[in-house]
Amino acid sequence: MLAAEKKLASWHIFVALAALALGASFGPLQALEHMGINVYPALQSVGLQSYYQGLTLHGILNALVWTTFFITGFLGYATAKSLNRPLANITVSWVGFWLMVVGLVMAAVPLLLNLATVLYTFYPPMQAPWYFYLGLTLVVVGSWVSGVGMYMTYWAWRKDNPKETTPLIALASLITMVLWQICTLGVAAEILALILPWSLGLVQGIDPQLARTFFWFTGHPLVYFWLLPAYISWYGMIPEQAGGKLFSEPLARLSFWLFLLLSTPLGFHHQYVDPGVPEGWKFLHAVLTYAVFFPSMLTAFNVIASMEIGGKARGGKGLVGWIFHLPWNEPSFVTQVLAMILFAFGGAGGLINASYNVNLVIHNTAWVPGHFHLTVGTAVTLSFMGILYWWLPHLTGNKLWSSKMALWQAWIWFVGMGIFSNGMHRLGLDGAPRRTMLGVAMENYGNETWTIPLIMVGVGGQILLISGILFFTNMVMTAYFSKEKVVVEMPVAKPYHAGATPVWLNNWQPWLAGTIVLILIAYGPMLFQLISQAQFTSPGFVVWK
Ligand code: HAS
């Protein structure tokens, strides 16, 4: 069943994994540099011109390409599966996929030629060739088109089932896609109205502050576009994998709606130190950032309660005894639980980032990559790896090549990332800047308190390399060399409490209306002011040639 959708999903996974394989391979090199072993001069002979070219490839391939391809494939497939019907028009989804691939190639060429070394946030006035930006735009537009394919499927299902409550996994997938389409309007405006005319030479200058504001309109909700597919798995699948049931389905629905409502109007928390945005607006975004913390707390409570139901159904007793009865030998489950545990630390760090005044201590320091390696680098990436441990066998019919290797991979990632991110957080607290060759900085102006954390970063990075090798070996062997055939179904959690879903948790209108109103309030006046006072004066700079 759903053979065509399986093929579509497999292609998304293929591109996503190829991007991750290349993007992630720069990580251990950066970690070595931090430890004082600078391998970049040696790598110039194979075409890598600088640390920053590698860092740009690392950020774009991991944070933008791996995630967007995986998520678009996953959301489309999960929607079809959850609604129990094929995609209404799979050609639309293929068009979306190929648009994304064309965009990826357009962006990859200048990246590989060291013409677009602008890091993954591509802040103007750093400048890349126009086709780099157009390529990124096509990746986003392609994902929008795939989103349309999902909506068509939902409308066809709704026509056949006018009274039914949308199944949780489908609803959450649709909400995630809507969130993405709304939030990427910011980066679309940035690229189409500001960056493309400037990089094409049609206008002489750009307003960096306006460009950054548009960027962060997208940039923060982007992190929830990454996170929510993991939450779909944690709510919609993990309870079943744990042998239990979803503790509260209405609460799960509420948390996805709250993410739609609250994810976008808080981008100024990335701009607390930017001039040109009055304090009052920054404070408003700080308050809203604390609000978006709330659905993650709901998630922690609901997912842990669901696992407790599973652990107790499997014979566990007492306050913590159930934990030992969870399926600790099942790779997909274990990988995702380890991702959750590290996310609890990443989330706590997020609160420190969000605090308007404490942010000043950590902004632009190594703390920030410490934070995002626990979030997108673990909560998201390790969860996606865990999902692939059932999804790839499900799609290919091939048995996972080695469960044991998968378990080792997950634990090694957990340990490696724990050491790595702890080192990064400590460095940040000691004032080490981010996006800096810290090995070189250490020699020139480093602080002796950096010594141990730099070693932690270096060692953690090499442990992560081992985990990555195990993961990719397992993926390749499962896809191409596994001899044993299996039938693996998509896990779908059943609700613990039977009963009708409240109507307001199944109704798009109030949530969409609230989302638009909140965005208009939080961004409207400031965008109006920044646009009316814009100064298109800054020329482009090409650095690290
Ligand atoms: Fe963040 C910067 C604030 C979450 C990613 N963030 C970044 C950047 C990235 C990023 C990439 O307010 C850098 C951007 C750049 O390049 O400049 N972030 C937050 C807050 C949250 C948060 C408040 N971030 C994420 C997620 C990300 C992500 C998720 C990726 C997926 N972040 C910030 C701020 C900055 C920032 C400022 C700017 C800093 C600066 O100055 O530049 C919250 O959403 C976090 C809430 C999460 C939790 C954790 C809940 C735990 C759960 C698991 C429970 C289960 C367990 C398992 C423990 C509250 C759900 C138990 C197991 C058993 C067996 C019992």
PDB file of N, CA and C and ligand atoms in Angstrom, residues 63 120-121 123 215-216 219-220 222-224 226-227 231 234 259 266 269-272 289-290 292-293 295-301 303-304 307 322-323 326 328 333 336-337 339-355 359 362-364 367-369 371-372 375-377 379-380 434-435, ligand 1:
ATOM      1  N   ALA A  63      21.629  22.268   8.817  1.00  0.00           N
ATOM      2  CA  ALA A  63      20.482  22.956   9.428  1.00  0.00           C
ATOM      3  C   ALA A  63      19.386  23.233   8.402  1.00  0.00           C
ATOM      4  N   TYR A 120      25.216  30.116   7.491  1.00  0.00           N
ATOM      5  CA  TYR A 120      23.859  29.690   7.161  1.00  0.00           C
ATOM      6  C   TYR A 120      22.798  30.780   7.359  1.00  0.00           C
ATOM      7  N   THR A 121      23.189  31.863   8.029  1.00  0.00           N
ATOM      8  CA  THR A 121      22.242  32.961   8.211  1.00  0.00           C
ATOM      9  C   THR A 121      22.357  34.000   7.087  1.00  0.00           C
ATOM     10  N   TYR A 123      23.758  36.710   6.472  1.00  0.00           N
ATOM     11  CA  TYR A 123      23.499  38.120   6.806  1.00  0.00           C
ATOM     12  C   TYR A 123      24.111  39.067   5.779  1.00  0.00           C
ATOM     13  N   PHE A 215      14.902  38.183   8.184  1.00  0.00           N
ATOM     14  CA  PHE A 215      15.495  36.852   8.369  1.00  0.00           C
ATOM     15  C   PHE A 215      14.973  36.206   9.648  1.00  0.00           C
ATOM     16  N   TRP A 216      14.957  36.958  10.750  1.00  0.00           N
ATOM     17  CA  TRP A 216      14.573  36.338  12.029  1.00  0.00           C
ATOM     18  C   TRP A 216      13.065  36.157  12.163  1.00  0.00           C
ATOM     19  N   GLY A 219      13.591  32.959  10.978  1.00  0.00           N
ATOM     20  CA  GLY A 219      14.640  32.189  11.654  1.00  0.00           C
ATOM     21  C   GLY A 219      14.203  31.534  12.948  1.00  0.00           C
ATOM     22  N   HIS A 220      13.371  32.199  13.741  1.00  0.00           N
ATOM     23  CA  HIS A 220      12.991  31.486  14.964  1.00  0.00           C
ATOM     24  C   HIS A 220      11.931  30.408  14.732  1.00  0.00           C
ATOM     25  N   LEU A 222      11.498  28.798  12.276  1.00  0.00           N
ATOM     26  CA  LEU A 222      12.209  27.711  11.589  1.00  0.00           C
ATOM     27  C   LEU A 222      12.599  26.613  12.578  1.00  0.00           C
ATOM     28  N   VAL A 223      12.994  26.993  13.803  1.00  0.00           N
ATOM     29  CA  VAL A 223      13.441  25.960  14.744  1.00  0.00           C
ATOM     30  C   VAL A 223      12.273  25.059  15.155  1.00  0.00           C
ATOM     31  N   TYR A 224      11.053  25.607  15.104  1.00  0.00           N
ATOM     32  CA  TYR A 224       9.901  24.744  15.436  1.00  0.00           C
ATOM     33  C   TYR A 224       9.473  23.912  14.237  1.00  0.00           C
ATOM     34  N   TRP A 226      11.695  22.541  12.510  1.00  0.00           N
ATOM     35  CA  TRP A 226      12.596  21.403  12.729  1.00  0.00           C
ATOM     36  C   TRP A 226      12.066  20.512  13.853  1.00  0.00           C
ATOM     37  N   LEU A 227      11.608  21.150  14.921  1.00  0.00           N
ATOM     38  CA  LEU A 227      11.267  20.390  16.135  1.00  0.00           C
ATOM     39  C   LEU A 227       9.950  19.617  16.017  1.00  0.00           C
ATOM     40  N   TYR A 231       8.314  16.093  17.504  1.00  0.00           N
ATOM     41  CA  TYR A 231       7.181  16.021  18.442  1.00  0.00           C
ATOM     42  C   TYR A 231       6.069  15.126  17.884  1.00  0.00           C
ATOM     43  N   TRP A 234       7.203  11.892  18.894  1.00  0.00           N
ATOM     44  CA  TRP A 234       7.168  11.683  20.352  1.00  0.00           C
ATOM     45  C   TRP A 234       5.735  11.506  20.850  1.00  0.00           C
ATOM     46  N   PHE A 259       1.952  26.059  19.171  1.00  0.00           N
ATOM     47  CA  PHE A 259       3.154  26.345  18.383  1.00  0.00           C
ATOM     48  C   PHE A 259       2.815  27.181  17.155  1.00  0.00           C
ATOM     49  N   LEU A 266       8.206  36.255  17.662  1.00  0.00           N
ATOM     50  CA  LEU A 266       9.201  36.426  18.717  1.00  0.00           C
ATOM     51  C   LEU A 266      10.633  36.480  18.196  1.00  0.00           C
ATOM     52  N   HIS A 269      14.033  38.085  19.697  1.00  0.00           N
ATOM     53  CA  HIS A 269      14.921  37.554  20.747  1.00  0.00           C
ATOM     54  C   HIS A 269      16.279  37.150  20.158  1.00  0.00           C
ATOM     55  N   HIS A 270      16.385  37.153  18.832  1.00  0.00           N
ATOM     56  CA  HIS A 270      17.705  36.975  18.205  1.00  0.00           C
ATOM     57  C   HIS A 270      18.366  38.327  17.963  1.00  0.00           C
ATOM     58  N   GLN A 271      17.641  39.394  18.255  1.00  0.00           N
ATOM     59  CA  GLN A 271      18.141  40.736  17.923  1.00  0.00           C
ATOM     60  C   GLN A 271      18.172  41.653  19.144  1.00  0.00           C
ATOM     61  N   TYR A 272      18.300  41.034  20.332  1.00  0.00           N
ATOM     62  CA  TYR A 272      18.285  41.860  21.549  1.00  0.00           C
ATOM     63  C   TYR A 272      19.362  42.942  21.513  1.00  0.00           C
ATOM     64  N   THR A 289       8.419  34.742  23.905  1.00  0.00           N
ATOM     65  CA  THR A 289       9.331  33.589  23.887  1.00  0.00           C
ATOM     66  C   THR A 289       9.066  32.709  25.105  1.00  0.00           C
ATOM     67  N   TYR A 290       8.815  33.347  26.239  1.00  0.00           N
ATOM     68  CA  TYR A 290       8.478  32.547  27.428  1.00  0.00           C
ATOM     69  C   TYR A 290       7.156  31.809  27.222  1.00  0.00           C
ATOM     70  N   VAL A 292       6.136  30.537  24.350  1.00  0.00           N
ATOM     71  CA  VAL A 292       6.318  29.367  23.486  1.00  0.00           C
ATOM     72  C   VAL A 292       7.083  28.249  24.200  1.00  0.00           C
ATOM     73  N   PHE A 293       7.619  28.556  25.348  1.00  0.00           N
ATOM     74  CA  PHE A 293       8.231  27.536  26.197  1.00  0.00           C
ATOM     75  C   PHE A 293       7.142  26.574  26.723  1.00  0.00           C
ATOM     76  N   PRO A 295       4.200  25.177  25.454  1.00  0.00           N
ATOM     77  CA  PRO A 295       3.834  23.914  24.790  1.00  0.00           C
ATOM     78  C   PRO A 295       4.927  22.850  24.868  1.00  0.00           C
ATOM     79  N   SER A 296       6.191  23.264  25.038  1.00  0.00           N
ATOM     80  CA  SER A 296       7.233  22.241  25.214  1.00  0.00           C
ATOM     81  C   SER A 296       7.132  21.614  26.606  1.00  0.00           C
ATOM     82  N   MET A 297       6.720  22.422  27.600  1.00  0.00           N
ATOM     83  CA  MET A 297       6.520  21.841  28.933  1.00  0.00           C
ATOM     84  C   MET A 297       5.340  20.864  28.916  1.00  0.00           C
ATOM     85  N   LEU A 298       4.271  21.249  28.178  1.00  0.00           N
ATOM     86  CA  LEU A 298       3.135  20.322  28.035  1.00  0.00           C
ATOM     87  C   LEU A 298       3.621  19.016  27.418  1.00  0.00           C
ATOM     88  N   THR A 299       4.520  19.156  26.430  1.00  0.00           N
ATOM     89  CA  THR A 299       5.024  17.976  25.729  1.00  0.00           C
ATOM     90  C   THR A 299       5.814  17.087  26.684  1.00  0.00           C
ATOM     91  N   ALA A 300       6.698  17.713  27.467  1.00  0.00           N
ATOM     92  CA  ALA A 300       7.499  16.930  28.403  1.00  0.00           C
ATOM     93  C   ALA A 300       6.579  16.122  29.321  1.00  0.00           C
ATOM     94  N   PHE A 301       5.556  16.802  29.875  1.00  0.00           N
ATOM     95  CA  PHE A 301       4.643  16.129  30.803  1.00  0.00           C
ATOM     96  C   PHE A 301       3.900  14.976  30.114  1.00  0.00           C
ATOM     97  N   VAL A 303       4.459  13.367  27.209  1.00  0.00           N
ATOM     98  CA  VAL A 303       5.244  12.265  26.636  1.00  0.00           C
ATOM     99  C   VAL A 303       5.801  11.379  27.763  1.00  0.00           C
ATOM    100  N   ILE A 304       6.250  12.003  28.851  1.00  0.00           N
ATOM    101  CA  ILE A 304       6.768  11.181  29.956  1.00  0.00           C
ATOM    102  C   ILE A 304       5.623  10.363  30.566  1.00  0.00           C
ATOM    103  N   MET A 307       4.972   7.443  28.421  1.00  0.00           N
ATOM    104  CA  MET A 307       5.976   6.380  28.574  1.00  0.00           C
ATOM    105  C   MET A 307       5.771   5.643  29.895  1.00  0.00           C
ATOM    106  N   TRP A 322       9.092   1.929  36.505  1.00  0.00           N
ATOM    107  CA  TRP A 322       8.611   1.743  35.129  1.00  0.00           C
ATOM    108  C   TRP A 322       9.676   2.067  34.093  1.00  0.00           C
ATOM    109  N   ILE A 323      10.605   2.987  34.457  1.00  0.00           N
ATOM    110  CA  ILE A 323      11.628   3.413  33.474  1.00  0.00           C
ATOM    111  C   ILE A 323      12.452   2.205  33.021  1.00  0.00           C
ATOM    112  N   LEU A 326      10.967  -0.039  30.193  1.00  0.00           N
ATOM    113  CA  LEU A 326      10.772   0.478  28.827  1.00  0.00           C
ATOM    114  C   LEU A 326      11.620  -0.357  27.863  1.00  0.00           C
ATOM    115  N   TRP A 328      14.354  -0.840  26.252  1.00  0.00           N
ATOM    116  CA  TRP A 328      15.704  -0.284  26.095  1.00  0.00           C
ATOM    117  C   TRP A 328      16.548  -1.044  25.072  1.00  0.00           C
ATOM    118  N   PHE A 333      13.193   3.555  19.587  1.00  0.00           N
ATOM    119  CA  PHE A 333      12.710   4.124  20.843  1.00  0.00           C
ATOM    120  C   PHE A 333      13.855   4.756  21.636  1.00  0.00           C
ATOM    121  N   GLN A 336      15.340   8.024  20.328  1.00  0.00           N
ATOM    122  CA  GLN A 336      14.512   9.217  20.533  1.00  0.00           C
ATOM    123  C   GLN A 336      14.435   9.611  22.012  1.00  0.00           C
ATOM    124  N   VAL A 337      14.446   8.645  22.900  1.00  0.00           N
ATOM    125  CA  VAL A 337      14.413   9.010  24.325  1.00  0.00           C
ATOM    126  C   VAL A 337      15.711   9.727  24.718  1.00  0.00           C
ATOM    127  N   ALA A 339      17.421  11.522  22.737  1.00  0.00           N
ATOM    128  CA  ALA A 339      17.275  12.873  22.163  1.00  0.00           C
ATOM    129  C   ALA A 339      16.456  13.755  23.103  1.00  0.00           C
ATOM    130  N   MET A 340      15.391  13.185  23.680  1.00  0.00           N
ATOM    131  CA  MET A 340      14.543  13.959  24.608  1.00  0.00           C
ATOM    132  C   MET A 340      15.337  14.406  25.831  1.00  0.00           C
ATOM    133  N   ILE A 341      16.145  13.488  26.354  1.00  0.00           N
ATOM    134  CA  ILE A 341      16.858  13.823  27.601  1.00  0.00           C
ATOM    135  C   ILE A 341      17.803  15.007  27.360  1.00  0.00           C
ATOM    136  N   LEU A 342      18.559  14.956  26.256  1.00  0.00           N
ATOM    137  CA  LEU A 342      19.460  16.097  25.999  1.00  0.00           C
ATOM    138  C   LEU A 342      18.668  17.357  25.679  1.00  0.00           C
ATOM    139  N   PHE A 343      17.470  17.174  25.112  1.00  0.00           N
ATOM    140  CA  PHE A 343      16.658  18.358  24.800  1.00  0.00           C
ATOM    141  C   PHE A 343      16.231  19.095  26.068  1.00  0.00           C
ATOM    142  N   ALA A 344      16.047  18.344  27.145  1.00  0.00           N
ATOM    143  CA  ALA A 344      15.662  19.015  28.396  1.00  0.00           C
ATOM    144  C   ALA A 344      16.737  20.052  28.773  1.00  0.00           C
ATOM    145  N   PHE A 345      18.011  19.714  28.554  1.00  0.00           N
ATOM    146  CA  PHE A 345      19.098  20.670  28.860  1.00  0.00           C
ATOM    147  C   PHE A 345      19.120  21.804  27.831  1.00  0.00           C
ATOM    148  N   GLY A 346      18.928  21.435  26.556  1.00  0.00           N
ATOM    149  CA  GLY A 346      18.905  22.467  25.514  1.00  0.00           C
ATOM    150  C   GLY A 346      17.774  23.447  25.749  1.00  0.00           C
ATOM    151  N   GLY A 347      16.623  22.931  26.180  1.00  0.00           N
ATOM    152  CA  GLY A 347      15.467  23.789  26.441  1.00  0.00           C
ATOM    153  C   GLY A 347      15.726  24.717  27.613  1.00  0.00           C
ATOM    154  N   ALA A 348      16.365  24.197  28.656  1.00  0.00           N
ATOM    155  CA  ALA A 348      16.676  25.047  29.816  1.00  0.00           C
ATOM    156  C   ALA A 348      17.624  26.168  29.395  1.00  0.00           C
ATOM    157  N   GLY A 349      18.586  25.837  28.538  1.00  0.00           N
ATOM    158  CA  GLY A 349      19.495  26.868  28.021  1.00  0.00           C
ATOM    159  C   GLY A 349      18.726  27.900  27.202  1.00  0.00           C
ATOM    160  N   GLY A 350      17.700  27.435  26.502  1.00  0.00           N
ATOM    161  CA  GLY A 350      16.881  28.353  25.698  1.00  0.00           C
ATOM    162  C   GLY A 350      16.256  29.439  26.554  1.00  0.00           C
ATOM    163  N   LEU A 351      15.891  29.084  27.791  1.00  0.00           N
ATOM    164  CA  LEU A 351      15.301  30.087  28.690  1.00  0.00           C
ATOM    165  C   LEU A 351      16.312  31.165  29.040  1.00  0.00           C
ATOM    166  N   ILE A 352      17.572  30.757  29.163  1.00  0.00           N
ATOM    167  CA  ILE A 352      18.620  31.735  29.456  1.00  0.00           C
ATOM    168  C   ILE A 352      18.797  32.657  28.247  1.00  0.00           C
ATOM    169  N   ASN A 353      18.789  32.064  27.051  1.00  0.00           N
ATOM    170  CA  ASN A 353      18.889  32.887  25.835  1.00  0.00           C
ATOM    171  C   ASN A 353      17.746  33.889  25.757  1.00  0.00           C
ATOM    172  N   ALA A 354      16.571  33.418  26.160  1.00  0.00           N
ATOM    173  CA  ALA A 354      15.368  34.218  25.975  1.00  0.00           C
ATOM    174  C   ALA A 354      15.297  35.399  26.937  1.00  0.00           C
ATOM    175  N   SER A 355      16.003  35.265  28.055  1.00  0.00           N
ATOM    176  CA  SER A 355      15.921  36.317  29.060  1.00  0.00           C
ATOM    177  C   SER A 355      16.626  37.570  28.538  1.00  0.00           C
ATOM    178  N   ASN A 359      20.651  37.295  28.347  1.00  0.00           N
ATOM    179  CA  ASN A 359      21.102  37.046  26.974  1.00  0.00           C
ATOM    180  C   ASN A 359      22.396  37.796  26.652  1.00  0.00           C
ATOM    181  N   ILE A 362      25.528  35.767  26.998  1.00  0.00           N
ATOM    182  CA  ILE A 362      25.850  34.638  26.102  1.00  0.00           C
ATOM    183  C   ILE A 362      25.711  34.954  24.614  1.00  0.00           C
ATOM    184  N   HIS A 363      25.136  36.098  24.279  1.00  0.00           N
ATOM    185  CA  HIS A 363      24.885  36.391  22.866  1.00  0.00           C
ATOM    186  C   HIS A 363      26.188  36.377  22.066  1.00  0.00           C
ATOM    187  N   ASN A 364      26.120  35.746  20.913  1.00  0.00           N
ATOM    188  CA  ASN A 364      27.288  35.657  20.013  1.00  0.00           C
ATOM    189  C   ASN A 364      28.492  34.961  20.638  1.00  0.00           C
ATOM    190  N   TRP A 367      28.320  29.635  23.577  1.00  0.00           N
ATOM    191  CA  TRP A 367      27.121  29.093  24.243  1.00  0.00           C
ATOM    192  C   TRP A 367      26.031  28.766  23.211  1.00  0.00           C
ATOM    193  N   VAL A 368      25.894  29.667  22.203  1.00  0.00           N
ATOM    194  CA  VAL A 368      24.784  29.518  21.249  1.00  0.00           C
ATOM    195  C   VAL A 368      24.925  28.232  20.423  1.00  0.00           C
ATOM    196  N   PRO A 369      26.096  27.949  19.822  1.00  0.00           N
ATOM    197  CA  PRO A 369      26.211  26.623  19.186  1.00  0.00           C
ATOM    198  C   PRO A 369      26.074  25.483  20.188  1.00  0.00           C
ATOM    199  N   HIS A 371      23.920  25.486  22.599  1.00  0.00           N
ATOM    200  CA  HIS A 371      22.457  25.365  22.680  1.00  0.00           C
ATOM    201  C   HIS A 371      21.903  24.649  21.447  1.00  0.00           C
ATOM    202  N   PHE A 372      22.346  25.084  20.259  1.00  0.00           N
ATOM    203  CA  PHE A 372      21.641  24.502  19.100  1.00  0.00           C
ATOM    204  C   PHE A 372      22.147  23.112  18.720  1.00  0.00           C
ATOM    205  N   THR A 375      19.629  21.117  20.576  1.00  0.00           N
ATOM    206  CA  THR A 375      18.254  21.215  20.050  1.00  0.00           C
ATOM    207  C   THR A 375      18.200  20.637  18.635  1.00  0.00           C
ATOM    208  N   VAL A 376      18.628  21.453  17.646  1.00  0.00           N
ATOM    209  CA  VAL A 376      18.520  20.908  16.286  1.00  0.00           C
ATOM    210  C   VAL A 376      19.517  19.764  16.068  1.00  0.00           C
ATOM    211  N   GLY A 377      20.664  19.834  16.741  1.00  0.00           N
ATOM    212  CA  GLY A 377      21.681  18.797  16.542  1.00  0.00           C
ATOM    213  C   GLY A 377      21.376  17.505  17.276  1.00  0.00           C
ATOM    214  N   ALA A 379      17.913  16.948  19.700  1.00  0.00           N
ATOM    215  CA  ALA A 379      16.468  16.688  19.813  1.00  0.00           C
ATOM    216  C   ALA A 379      15.914  16.366  18.429  1.00  0.00           C
ATOM    217  N   VAL A 380      16.350  17.131  17.424  1.00  0.00           N
ATOM    218  CA  VAL A 380      15.809  16.940  16.082  1.00  0.00           C
ATOM    219  C   VAL A 380      16.572  15.841  15.336  1.00  0.00           C
ATOM    220  N   ARG A 434      31.429  32.879  19.239  1.00  0.00           N
ATOM    221  CA  ARG A 434      31.009  31.836  18.305  1.00  0.00           C
ATOM    222  C   ARG A 434      31.567  32.166  16.922  1.00  0.00           C
ATOM    223  N   ARG A 435      31.429  31.236  15.972  1.00  0.00           N
ATOM    224  CA  ARG A 435      31.857  31.451  14.583  1.00  0.00           C
ATOM    225  C   ARG A 435      33.274  31.978  14.516  1.00  0.00           C
TER     226      ARG A 435
HETATM  227 FE1  HAS B   1      16.861  28.243  20.453  1.00  0.00          FE
HETATM  228  C1  HAS B   1      19.207  30.550  19.420  1.00  0.00           C
HETATM  229  C2  HAS B   1      15.583  30.487  22.705  1.00  0.00           C
HETATM  230  C3  HAS B   1      14.423  25.974  21.400  1.00  0.00           C
HETATM  231  C4  HAS B   1      17.665  26.286  17.752  1.00  0.00           C
HETATM  232  N1  HAS B   1      18.193  28.381  18.906  1.00  0.00           N
HETATM  233  C5  HAS B   1      19.088  29.400  18.675  1.00  0.00           C
HETATM  234  C6  HAS B   1      19.864  29.104  17.491  1.00  0.00           C
HETATM  235  C7  HAS B   1      19.394  27.907  16.998  1.00  0.00           C
HETATM  236  C8  HAS B   1      18.353  27.449  17.899  1.00  0.00           C
HETATM  237  C9  HAS B   1      19.855  27.197  15.740  1.00  0.00           C
HETATM  238  O1  HAS B   1      15.669  33.480  23.129  1.00  0.00           O
HETATM  239  C10 HAS B   1      21.001  29.943  16.925  1.00  0.00           C
HETATM  240  C11 HAS B   1      20.547  30.877  15.841  1.00  0.00           C
HETATM  241  C12 HAS B   1      21.736  31.636  15.313  1.00  0.00           C
HETATM  242  O2  HAS B   1      22.475  31.092  14.486  1.00  0.00           O
HETATM  243  O3  HAS B   1      21.966  32.751  15.781  1.00  0.00           O
HETATM  244  N2  HAS B   1      15.335  28.218  21.843  1.00  0.00           N
HETATM  245  C13 HAS B   1      15.007  29.222  22.681  1.00  0.00           C
HETATM  246  C14 HAS B   1      13.910  28.796  23.549  1.00  0.00           C
HETATM  247  C15 HAS B   1      13.590  27.515  23.183  1.00  0.00           C
HETATM  248  C16 HAS B   1      14.482  27.166  22.096  1.00  0.00           C
HETATM  249  C17 HAS B   1      13.256  29.587  24.623  1.00  0.00           C
HETATM  250  N3  HAS B   1      16.189  26.476  19.733  1.00  0.00           N
HETATM  251  C18 HAS B   1      15.158  25.716  20.239  1.00  0.00           C
HETATM  252  C19 HAS B   1      14.927  24.580  19.408  1.00  0.00           C
HETATM  253  C20 HAS B   1      15.837  24.671  18.369  1.00  0.00           C
HETATM  254  C21 HAS B   1      16.622  25.863  18.597  1.00  0.00           C
HETATM  255  C22 HAS B   1      13.864  23.546  19.655  1.00  0.00           C
HETATM  256  C23 HAS B   1      16.061  23.783  17.204  1.00  0.00           C
HETATM  257  C24 HAS B   1      15.338  22.754  16.903  1.00  0.00           C
HETATM  258  N4  HAS B   1      17.321  30.133  20.978  1.00  0.00           N
HETATM  259  C25 HAS B   1      16.632  30.892  21.861  1.00  0.00           C
HETATM  260  C26 HAS B   1      17.176  32.262  21.835  1.00  0.00           C
HETATM  261  C27 HAS B   1      18.217  32.282  20.913  1.00  0.00           C
HETATM  262  C28 HAS B   1      18.277  30.937  20.380  1.00  0.00           C
HETATM  263  C29 HAS B   1      16.715  33.422  22.638  1.00  0.00           C
HETATM  264  C30 HAS B   1      19.096  33.475  20.540  1.00  0.00           C
HETATM  265  C31 HAS B   1      20.349  33.462  21.328  1.00  0.00           C
HETATM  266  C32 HAS B   1      21.297  34.557  20.871  1.00  0.00           C
HETATM  267  O4  HAS B   1      21.546  35.479  21.665  1.00  0.00           O
HETATM  268  O5  HAS B   1      21.799  34.508  19.742  1.00  0.00           O
HETATM  269  C33 HAS B   1      12.453  26.688  23.781  1.00  0.00           C
HETATM  270  O6  HAS B   1      11.522  26.381  22.778  1.00  0.00           O
HETATM  271  C34 HAS B   1      12.946  25.432  24.440  1.00  0.00           C
HETATM  272  C35 HAS B   1      11.816  24.671  25.128  1.00  0.00           C
HETATM  273  C36 HAS B   1      12.221  23.265  25.443  1.00  0.00           C
HETATM  274  C37 HAS B   1      12.051  22.644  26.600  1.00  0.00           C
HETATM  275  C38 HAS B   1      12.491  21.203  26.781  1.00  0.00           C
HETATM  276  C39 HAS B   1      11.299  20.283  26.945  1.00  0.00           C
HETATM  277  C40 HAS B   1      11.739  18.853  27.041  1.00  0.00           C
HETATM  278  C41 HAS B   1      11.106  17.830  26.417  1.00  0.00           C
HETATM  279  C42 HAS B   1      11.642  16.422  26.560  1.00  0.00           C
HETATM  280  C43 HAS B   1      11.180  15.807  27.875  1.00  0.00           C
HETATM  281  C44 HAS B   1      11.477  14.350  27.936  1.00  0.00           C
HETATM  282  C45 HAS B   1      12.469  13.810  28.663  1.00  0.00           C
HETATM  283  C46 HAS B   1      12.715  12.335  28.563  1.00  0.00           C
HETATM  284  C47 HAS B   1      13.372  14.629  29.504  1.00  0.00           C
HETATM  285  C48 HAS B   1      11.406  23.307  27.730  1.00  0.00           C
HETATM  286  C49 HAS B   1       9.887  18.026  25.593  1.00  0.00           C
HETATM  287  C50 HAS B   1      12.612  11.643  29.901  1.00  0.00           C
HETATM  288  C51 HAS B   1      12.869  10.188  29.690  1.00  0.00           C
HETATM  289  C52 HAS B   1      12.499   9.201  30.518  1.00  0.00           C
HETATM  290  C53 HAS B   1      12.800   7.816  30.152  1.00  0.00           C
HETATM  291  C54 HAS B   1      11.805   9.473  31.771  1.00  0.00           C
END
